[in-house]
Coordinates of C-alpha atoms in Angstrom, one line a residue:
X241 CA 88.3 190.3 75.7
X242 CA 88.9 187.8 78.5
X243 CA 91.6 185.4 77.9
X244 CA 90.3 182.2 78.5
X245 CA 92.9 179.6 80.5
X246 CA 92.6 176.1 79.5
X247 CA 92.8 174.1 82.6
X248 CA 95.5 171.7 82.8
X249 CA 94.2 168.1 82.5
X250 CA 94.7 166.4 85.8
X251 CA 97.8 164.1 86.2
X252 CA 96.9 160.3 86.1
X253 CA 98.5 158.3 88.6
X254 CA 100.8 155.6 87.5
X255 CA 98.5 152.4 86.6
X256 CA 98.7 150.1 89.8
X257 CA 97.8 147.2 87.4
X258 CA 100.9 148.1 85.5
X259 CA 103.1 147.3 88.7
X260 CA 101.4 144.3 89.6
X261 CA 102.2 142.9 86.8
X262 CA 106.4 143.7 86.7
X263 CA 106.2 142.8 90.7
X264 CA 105.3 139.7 90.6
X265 CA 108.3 138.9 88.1
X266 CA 110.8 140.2 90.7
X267 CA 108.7 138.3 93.3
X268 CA 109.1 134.7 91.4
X269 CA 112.5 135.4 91.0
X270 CA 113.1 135.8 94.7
X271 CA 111.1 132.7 95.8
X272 CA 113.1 131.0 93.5
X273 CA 116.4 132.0 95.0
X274 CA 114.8 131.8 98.4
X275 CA 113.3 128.0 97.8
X276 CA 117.3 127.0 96.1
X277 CA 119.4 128.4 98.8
X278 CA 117.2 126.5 101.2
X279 CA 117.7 123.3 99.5
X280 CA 121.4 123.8 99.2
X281 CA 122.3 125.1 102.8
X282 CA 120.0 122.7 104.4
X283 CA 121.4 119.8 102.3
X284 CA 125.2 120.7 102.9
X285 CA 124.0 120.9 106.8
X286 CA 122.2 117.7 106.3
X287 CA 125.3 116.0 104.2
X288 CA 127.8 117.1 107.1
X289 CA 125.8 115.4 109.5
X290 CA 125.7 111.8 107.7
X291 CA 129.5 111.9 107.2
X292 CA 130.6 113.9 110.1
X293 CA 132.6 111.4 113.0
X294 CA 131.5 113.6 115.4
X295 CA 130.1 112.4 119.0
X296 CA 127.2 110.6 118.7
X297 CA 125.5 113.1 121.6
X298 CA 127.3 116.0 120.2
X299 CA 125.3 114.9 116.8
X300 CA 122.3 114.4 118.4
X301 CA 122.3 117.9 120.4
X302 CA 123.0 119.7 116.7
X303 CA 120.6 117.7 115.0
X304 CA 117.6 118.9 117.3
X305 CA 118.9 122.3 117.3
X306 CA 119.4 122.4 113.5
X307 CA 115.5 120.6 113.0
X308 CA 113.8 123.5 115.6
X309 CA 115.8 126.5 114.0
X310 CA 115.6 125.2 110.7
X311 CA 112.0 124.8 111.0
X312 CA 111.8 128.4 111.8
X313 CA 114.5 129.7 109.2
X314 CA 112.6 128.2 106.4
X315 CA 109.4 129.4 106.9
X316 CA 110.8 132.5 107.9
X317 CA 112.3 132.8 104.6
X318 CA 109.7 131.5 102.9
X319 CA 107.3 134.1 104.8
X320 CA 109.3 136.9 103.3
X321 CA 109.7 135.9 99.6
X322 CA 105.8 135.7 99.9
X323 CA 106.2 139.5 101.1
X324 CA 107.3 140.7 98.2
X325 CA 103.9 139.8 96.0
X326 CA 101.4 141.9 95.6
X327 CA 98.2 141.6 97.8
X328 CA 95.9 139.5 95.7
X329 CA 98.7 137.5 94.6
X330 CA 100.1 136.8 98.5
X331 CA 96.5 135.4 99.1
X332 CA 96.8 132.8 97.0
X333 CA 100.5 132.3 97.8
X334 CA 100.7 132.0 101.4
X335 CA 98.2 128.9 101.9
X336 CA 100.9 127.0 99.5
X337 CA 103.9 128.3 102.1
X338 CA 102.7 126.9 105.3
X339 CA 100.1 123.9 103.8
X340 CA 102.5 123.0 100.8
X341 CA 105.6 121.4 102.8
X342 CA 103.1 119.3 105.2
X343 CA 101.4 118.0 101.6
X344 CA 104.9 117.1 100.5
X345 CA 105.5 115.3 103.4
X346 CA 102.6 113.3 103.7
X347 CA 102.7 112.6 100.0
X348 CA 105.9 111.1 100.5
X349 CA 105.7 109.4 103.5
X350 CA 101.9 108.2 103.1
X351 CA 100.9 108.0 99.3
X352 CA 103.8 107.6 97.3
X353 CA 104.6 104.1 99.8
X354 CA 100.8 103.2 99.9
X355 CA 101.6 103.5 95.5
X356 CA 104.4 101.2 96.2
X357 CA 102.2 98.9 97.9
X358 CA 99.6 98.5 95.8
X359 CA 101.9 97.7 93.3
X360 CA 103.8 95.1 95.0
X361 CA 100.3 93.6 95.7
X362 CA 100.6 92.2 92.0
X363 CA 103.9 90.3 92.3
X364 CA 104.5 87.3 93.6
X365 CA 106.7 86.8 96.5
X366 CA 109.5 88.0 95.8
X367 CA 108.5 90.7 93.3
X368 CA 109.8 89.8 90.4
X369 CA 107.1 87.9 88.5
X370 CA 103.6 89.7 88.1
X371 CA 100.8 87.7 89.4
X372 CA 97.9 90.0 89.0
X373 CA 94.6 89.1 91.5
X374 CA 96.0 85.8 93.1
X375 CA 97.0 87.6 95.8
X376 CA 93.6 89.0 96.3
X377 CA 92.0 85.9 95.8
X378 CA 94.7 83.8 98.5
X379 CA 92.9 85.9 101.2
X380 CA 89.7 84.2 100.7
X381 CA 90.9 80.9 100.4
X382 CA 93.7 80.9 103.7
X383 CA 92.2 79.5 106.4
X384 CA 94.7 81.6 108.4
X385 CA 93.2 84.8 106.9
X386 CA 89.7 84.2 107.0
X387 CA 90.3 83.9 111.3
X388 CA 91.8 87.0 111.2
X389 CA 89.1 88.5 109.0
X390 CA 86.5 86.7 111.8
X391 CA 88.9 88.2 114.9
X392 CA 89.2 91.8 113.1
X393 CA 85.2 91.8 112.9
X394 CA 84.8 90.5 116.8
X395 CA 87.1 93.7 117.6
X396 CA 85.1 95.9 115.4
X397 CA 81.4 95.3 116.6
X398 CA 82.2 94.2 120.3
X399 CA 85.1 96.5 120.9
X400 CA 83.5 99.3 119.6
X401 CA 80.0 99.2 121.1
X402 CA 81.3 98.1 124.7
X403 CA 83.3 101.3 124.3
X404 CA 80.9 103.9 122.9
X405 CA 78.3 102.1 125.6
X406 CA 80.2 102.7 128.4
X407 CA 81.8 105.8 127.3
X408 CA 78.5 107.8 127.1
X409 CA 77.1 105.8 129.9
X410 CA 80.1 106.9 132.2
X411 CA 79.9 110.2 130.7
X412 CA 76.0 110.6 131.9
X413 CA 76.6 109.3 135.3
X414 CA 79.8 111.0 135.8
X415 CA 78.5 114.3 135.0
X416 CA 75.8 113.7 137.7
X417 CA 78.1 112.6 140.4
X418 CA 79.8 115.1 143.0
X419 CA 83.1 112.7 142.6
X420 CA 83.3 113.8 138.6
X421 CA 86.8 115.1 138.4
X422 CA 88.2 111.9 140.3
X423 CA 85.9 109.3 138.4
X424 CA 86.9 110.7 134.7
X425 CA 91.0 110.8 136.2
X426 CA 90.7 107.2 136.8
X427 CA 89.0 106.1 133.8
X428 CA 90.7 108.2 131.5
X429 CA 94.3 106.9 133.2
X430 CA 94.7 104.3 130.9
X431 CA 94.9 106.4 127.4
X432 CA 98.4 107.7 129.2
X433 CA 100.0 104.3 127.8
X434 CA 100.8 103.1 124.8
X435 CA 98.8 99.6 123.5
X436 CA 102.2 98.0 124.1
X437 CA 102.2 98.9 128.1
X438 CA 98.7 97.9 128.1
X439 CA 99.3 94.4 126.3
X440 CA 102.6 94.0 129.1
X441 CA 100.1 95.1 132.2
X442 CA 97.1 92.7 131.1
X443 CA 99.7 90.0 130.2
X444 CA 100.5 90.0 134.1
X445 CA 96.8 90.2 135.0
X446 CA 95.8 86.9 132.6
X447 CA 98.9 85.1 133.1
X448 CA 98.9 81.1 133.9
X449 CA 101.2 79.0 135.3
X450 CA 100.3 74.5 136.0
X451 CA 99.6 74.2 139.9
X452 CA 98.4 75.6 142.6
X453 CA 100.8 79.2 143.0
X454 CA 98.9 81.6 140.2
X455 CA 101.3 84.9 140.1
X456 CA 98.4 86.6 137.6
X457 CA 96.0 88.8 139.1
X458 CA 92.6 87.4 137.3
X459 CA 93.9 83.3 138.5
X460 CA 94.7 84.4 141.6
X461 CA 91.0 85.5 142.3
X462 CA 89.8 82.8 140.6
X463 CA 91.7 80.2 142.9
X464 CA 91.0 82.5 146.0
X465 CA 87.9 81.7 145.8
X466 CA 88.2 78.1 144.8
X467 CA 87.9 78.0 141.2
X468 CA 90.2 76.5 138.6
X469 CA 93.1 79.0 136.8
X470 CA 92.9 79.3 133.4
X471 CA 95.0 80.0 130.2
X472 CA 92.8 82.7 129.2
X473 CA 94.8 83.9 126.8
X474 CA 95.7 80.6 124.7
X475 CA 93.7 77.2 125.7
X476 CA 89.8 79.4 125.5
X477 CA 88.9 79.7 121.9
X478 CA 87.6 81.9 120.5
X479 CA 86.8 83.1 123.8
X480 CA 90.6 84.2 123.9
X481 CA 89.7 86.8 121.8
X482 CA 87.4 88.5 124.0
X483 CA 89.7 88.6 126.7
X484 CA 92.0 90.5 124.4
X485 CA 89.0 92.8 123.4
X486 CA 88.6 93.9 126.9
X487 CA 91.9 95.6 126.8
X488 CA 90.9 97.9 124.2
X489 CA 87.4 98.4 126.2
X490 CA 89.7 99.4 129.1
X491 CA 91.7 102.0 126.9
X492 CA 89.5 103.5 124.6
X493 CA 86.7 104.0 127.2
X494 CA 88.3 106.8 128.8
X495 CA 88.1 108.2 125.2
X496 CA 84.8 108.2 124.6
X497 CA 84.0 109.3 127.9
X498 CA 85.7 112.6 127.6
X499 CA 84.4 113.2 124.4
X500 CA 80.7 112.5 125.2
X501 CA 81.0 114.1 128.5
X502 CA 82.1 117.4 126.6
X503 CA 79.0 116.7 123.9
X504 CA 76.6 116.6 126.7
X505 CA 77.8 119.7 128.7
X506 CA 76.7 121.3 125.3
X507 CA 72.9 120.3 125.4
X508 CA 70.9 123.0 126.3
X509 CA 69.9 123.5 130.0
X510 CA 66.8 125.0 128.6
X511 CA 65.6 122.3 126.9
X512 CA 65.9 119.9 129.3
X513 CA 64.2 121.9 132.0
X514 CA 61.3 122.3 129.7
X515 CA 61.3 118.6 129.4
X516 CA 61.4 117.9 132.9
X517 CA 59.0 120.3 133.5
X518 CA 56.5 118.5 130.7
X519 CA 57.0 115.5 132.8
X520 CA 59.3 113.4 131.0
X521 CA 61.6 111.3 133.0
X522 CA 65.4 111.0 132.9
X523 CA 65.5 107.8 130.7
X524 CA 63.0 109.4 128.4
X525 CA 65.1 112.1 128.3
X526 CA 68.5 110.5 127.7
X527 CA 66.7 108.9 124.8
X528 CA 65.1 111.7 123.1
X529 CA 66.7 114.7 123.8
X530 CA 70.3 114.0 124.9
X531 CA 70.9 110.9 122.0
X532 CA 69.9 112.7 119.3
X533 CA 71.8 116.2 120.1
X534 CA 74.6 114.6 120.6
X535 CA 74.4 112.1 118.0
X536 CA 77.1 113.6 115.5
X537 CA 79.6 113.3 118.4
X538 CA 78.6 109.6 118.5
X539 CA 79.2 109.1 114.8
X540 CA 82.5 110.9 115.3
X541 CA 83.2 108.7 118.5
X542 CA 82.5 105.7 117.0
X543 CA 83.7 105.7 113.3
X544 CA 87.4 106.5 115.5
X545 CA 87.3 103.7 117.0
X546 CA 86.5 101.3 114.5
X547 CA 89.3 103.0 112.7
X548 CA 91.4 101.6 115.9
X549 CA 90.4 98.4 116.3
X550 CA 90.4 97.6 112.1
X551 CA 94.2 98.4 112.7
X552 CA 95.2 96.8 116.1
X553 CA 98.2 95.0 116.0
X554 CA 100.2 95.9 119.2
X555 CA 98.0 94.4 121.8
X556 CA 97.9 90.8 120.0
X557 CA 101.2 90.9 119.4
X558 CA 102.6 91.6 122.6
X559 CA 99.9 89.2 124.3
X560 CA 99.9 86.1 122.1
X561 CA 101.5 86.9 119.1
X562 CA 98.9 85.7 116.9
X563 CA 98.9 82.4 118.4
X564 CA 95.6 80.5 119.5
X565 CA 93.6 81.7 116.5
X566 CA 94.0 85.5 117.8
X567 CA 95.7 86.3 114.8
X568 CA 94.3 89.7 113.3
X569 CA 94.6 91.2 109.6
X570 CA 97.4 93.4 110.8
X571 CA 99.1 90.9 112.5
X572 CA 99.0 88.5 109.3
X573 CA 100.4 91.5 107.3
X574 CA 103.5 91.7 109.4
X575 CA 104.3 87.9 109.3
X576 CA 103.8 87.7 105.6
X577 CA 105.8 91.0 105.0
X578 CA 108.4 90.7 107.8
X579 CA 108.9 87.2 108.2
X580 CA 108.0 85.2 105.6
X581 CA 109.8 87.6 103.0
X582 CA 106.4 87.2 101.2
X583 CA 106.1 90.6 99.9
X584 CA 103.2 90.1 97.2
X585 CA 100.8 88.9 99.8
X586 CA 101.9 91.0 102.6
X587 CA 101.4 94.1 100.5
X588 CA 98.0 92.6 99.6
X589 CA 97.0 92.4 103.0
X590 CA 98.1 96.0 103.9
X591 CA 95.9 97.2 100.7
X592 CA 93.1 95.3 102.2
X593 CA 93.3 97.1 105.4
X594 CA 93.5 100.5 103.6
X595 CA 90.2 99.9 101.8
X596 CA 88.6 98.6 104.6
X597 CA 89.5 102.0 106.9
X598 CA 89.4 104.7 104.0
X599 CA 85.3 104.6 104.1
X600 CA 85.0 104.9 108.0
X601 CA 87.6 107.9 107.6
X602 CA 85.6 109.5 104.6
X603 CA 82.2 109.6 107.1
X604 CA 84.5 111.1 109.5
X605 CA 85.5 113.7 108.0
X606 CA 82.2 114.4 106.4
X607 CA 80.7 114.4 109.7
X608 CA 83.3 117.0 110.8
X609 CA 82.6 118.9 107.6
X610 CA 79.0 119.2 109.2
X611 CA 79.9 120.2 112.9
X612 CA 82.0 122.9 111.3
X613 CA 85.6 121.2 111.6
X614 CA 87.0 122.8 108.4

């Protein structure tokens, strides 16, 4: 009789769910110790600093040092707690590392002072006595406001379509030219500066001075060739206005221009040859090919430059400084907020600003959304 050998069950490997589940204990404790020593070294480093005596350039020098290798050490650190997770677990948990601080940041630079705002925007001036919507309803009843409601909205529709109109005409012609490279250089020169160097540069170019010697460039043509110098900044309103709108024109055209320029190059050479070939002429193909390929890009284009010009400030103030009836919303604000210690109505203006740009960013984004931005 044959013995008969019972074959040995096979050996089942340790449960990998089991693990999972004790790793990611060990894991939460070492974030944890991770995310405390980095609060406590980099506050002690950040405490010395405040009441150190040292040099004020030595201090500097260590400061720039300690925010570039800091940087690095945290998420570093950071990097390796998320290390010890398991794989489904480190998915999840490594967005939070490198998105998480930048959402911290902006929540508490950004929405936790626009909070602040909003709830000033229902005291009175000096905060201590709740108003409710008087503020709101002052806007529409200063006279002072509802010109720079009227001066925000020249900025908006002129400033915007002179510079998506010659931005994507300068673009088409550009592109067509054998001096492309030198013609977009020149144009695009003046988004090197800051509005401030721009409102300095243009102040030169309007300025006006009683009598014959004109030391600013636009008078000095003007009495070249026998005309009368003008204040064109102060005594020509509202045309003042426009004057100042032509220095955004000459900054943000450069903008556009690069942008569209880059749009166009992405039209198909196919199409348009088959176009050509069909007979259609260059205007009729601007119009019905090019325009509506590129049309996203002229959304984009121009809901970024409203965006600009509902918050311009720097080129008013440094020109006129609201004076002349050039005053804008953002200029008000600062007056109100800054000056006038009238913090109720300043914060009420800011607020109105908010509202007025968070639509135009919301079809922004959606209209990145759609060209595959994120």
């Amino acid at each position: 009789m044959s013995s008969q050998t019972t074959p040995a069950a096979p050996m089942k490997a340790p449960s990998s769910g089991t693990s999972e589940r004790n790793v990611p204990v060990k894991a939460v404790l070492i974030s944890l110790l991770v995310i405390l020593a980095n609060i406590v070294v980099h506050g002690a480093i950040f405490l010395f600093f405040r009441d150190s005596g040292l040099n004020p350039l030595v201090t500097a020098f260590l400061a720039v040092l300690w925010g570039v290798l800091g940087v690095y050490e945290i998420y570093y650190s950071l990097n390796w707690a998320a290390e010890q997770y398991p794989d489904r677990v480190r998915r999840k948990v490594l967005p939070i590392i490198f998105i998480g601080p930048a959402i911290l940041l902006l929540g508490w630079l950004v929405f936790m002072p626009a909070l602040r705002t909003l709830y000033l925007s229902f005291f009175n001036a000096a905060s201590d006595q709740f108003v409710g919507l008087d503020n709101y309803a002052a806007i529409f009843s200063d006279r002072l406001m509802g010109i720079a409601l009227r001066n925000n909205l020249l900025w908006v529709f002129i400033g915007t379509l002179a510079c998506v109109t010659l931005g994507l005409l300068i673009a088409i012609l550009a592109d067509r030219s054998s001096f492309e490279k030198l013609a977009k250089s020149i144009i695009f020169m003046p988004m090197a500066i800051s509005f401030v160097a721009a409102g300095v540069i243009w102040k030169f170019v309007y300025y006006y001075q009683p009598g014959n010697e004109q030391i600013g460039l636009l008078n000095a043509i003007v009495t070249f060739f026998g005309g009368e110098p003008q204040a064109w900044t102060s005594m020509l309103q509202p045309w003042n206005n426009l004057f100042l709108i032509l220095i955004l024109i000459w900054m943000q055209t450069g903008f556009a221009m690069v942008i569209f320029s880059a749009a166009i190059k992405g039209v198909p050479e196919d199409i348009l040859e088959a176009a050509r070939v069909d007979g259609a002429g260059e205007i009729k193909i601007f119009f019905r090919i090019m325009i509506p390929y590129i049309s996203g890009t002229i959304l984009t284009v121009t809901t970024t430059i409203i965006v600009f010009t509902l918050k311009i400030f720097d080129v008013v103030m440094v020109m006129t400084g609201g004076q002349y009836d050039t005053e804008v919303v953002a200029t008000q604000f600062y007056r109100q907020f800054f000056m006038y210690r009238n913090f109720g109505y300043g914060s009420t203006l800011a607020i109105v600003l908010l509202i007025a740009v968070i639509p135009v960013i919301i079809i922004n984004l959606r209209q990145f959304r759609k060209q595959g931005g994120f």
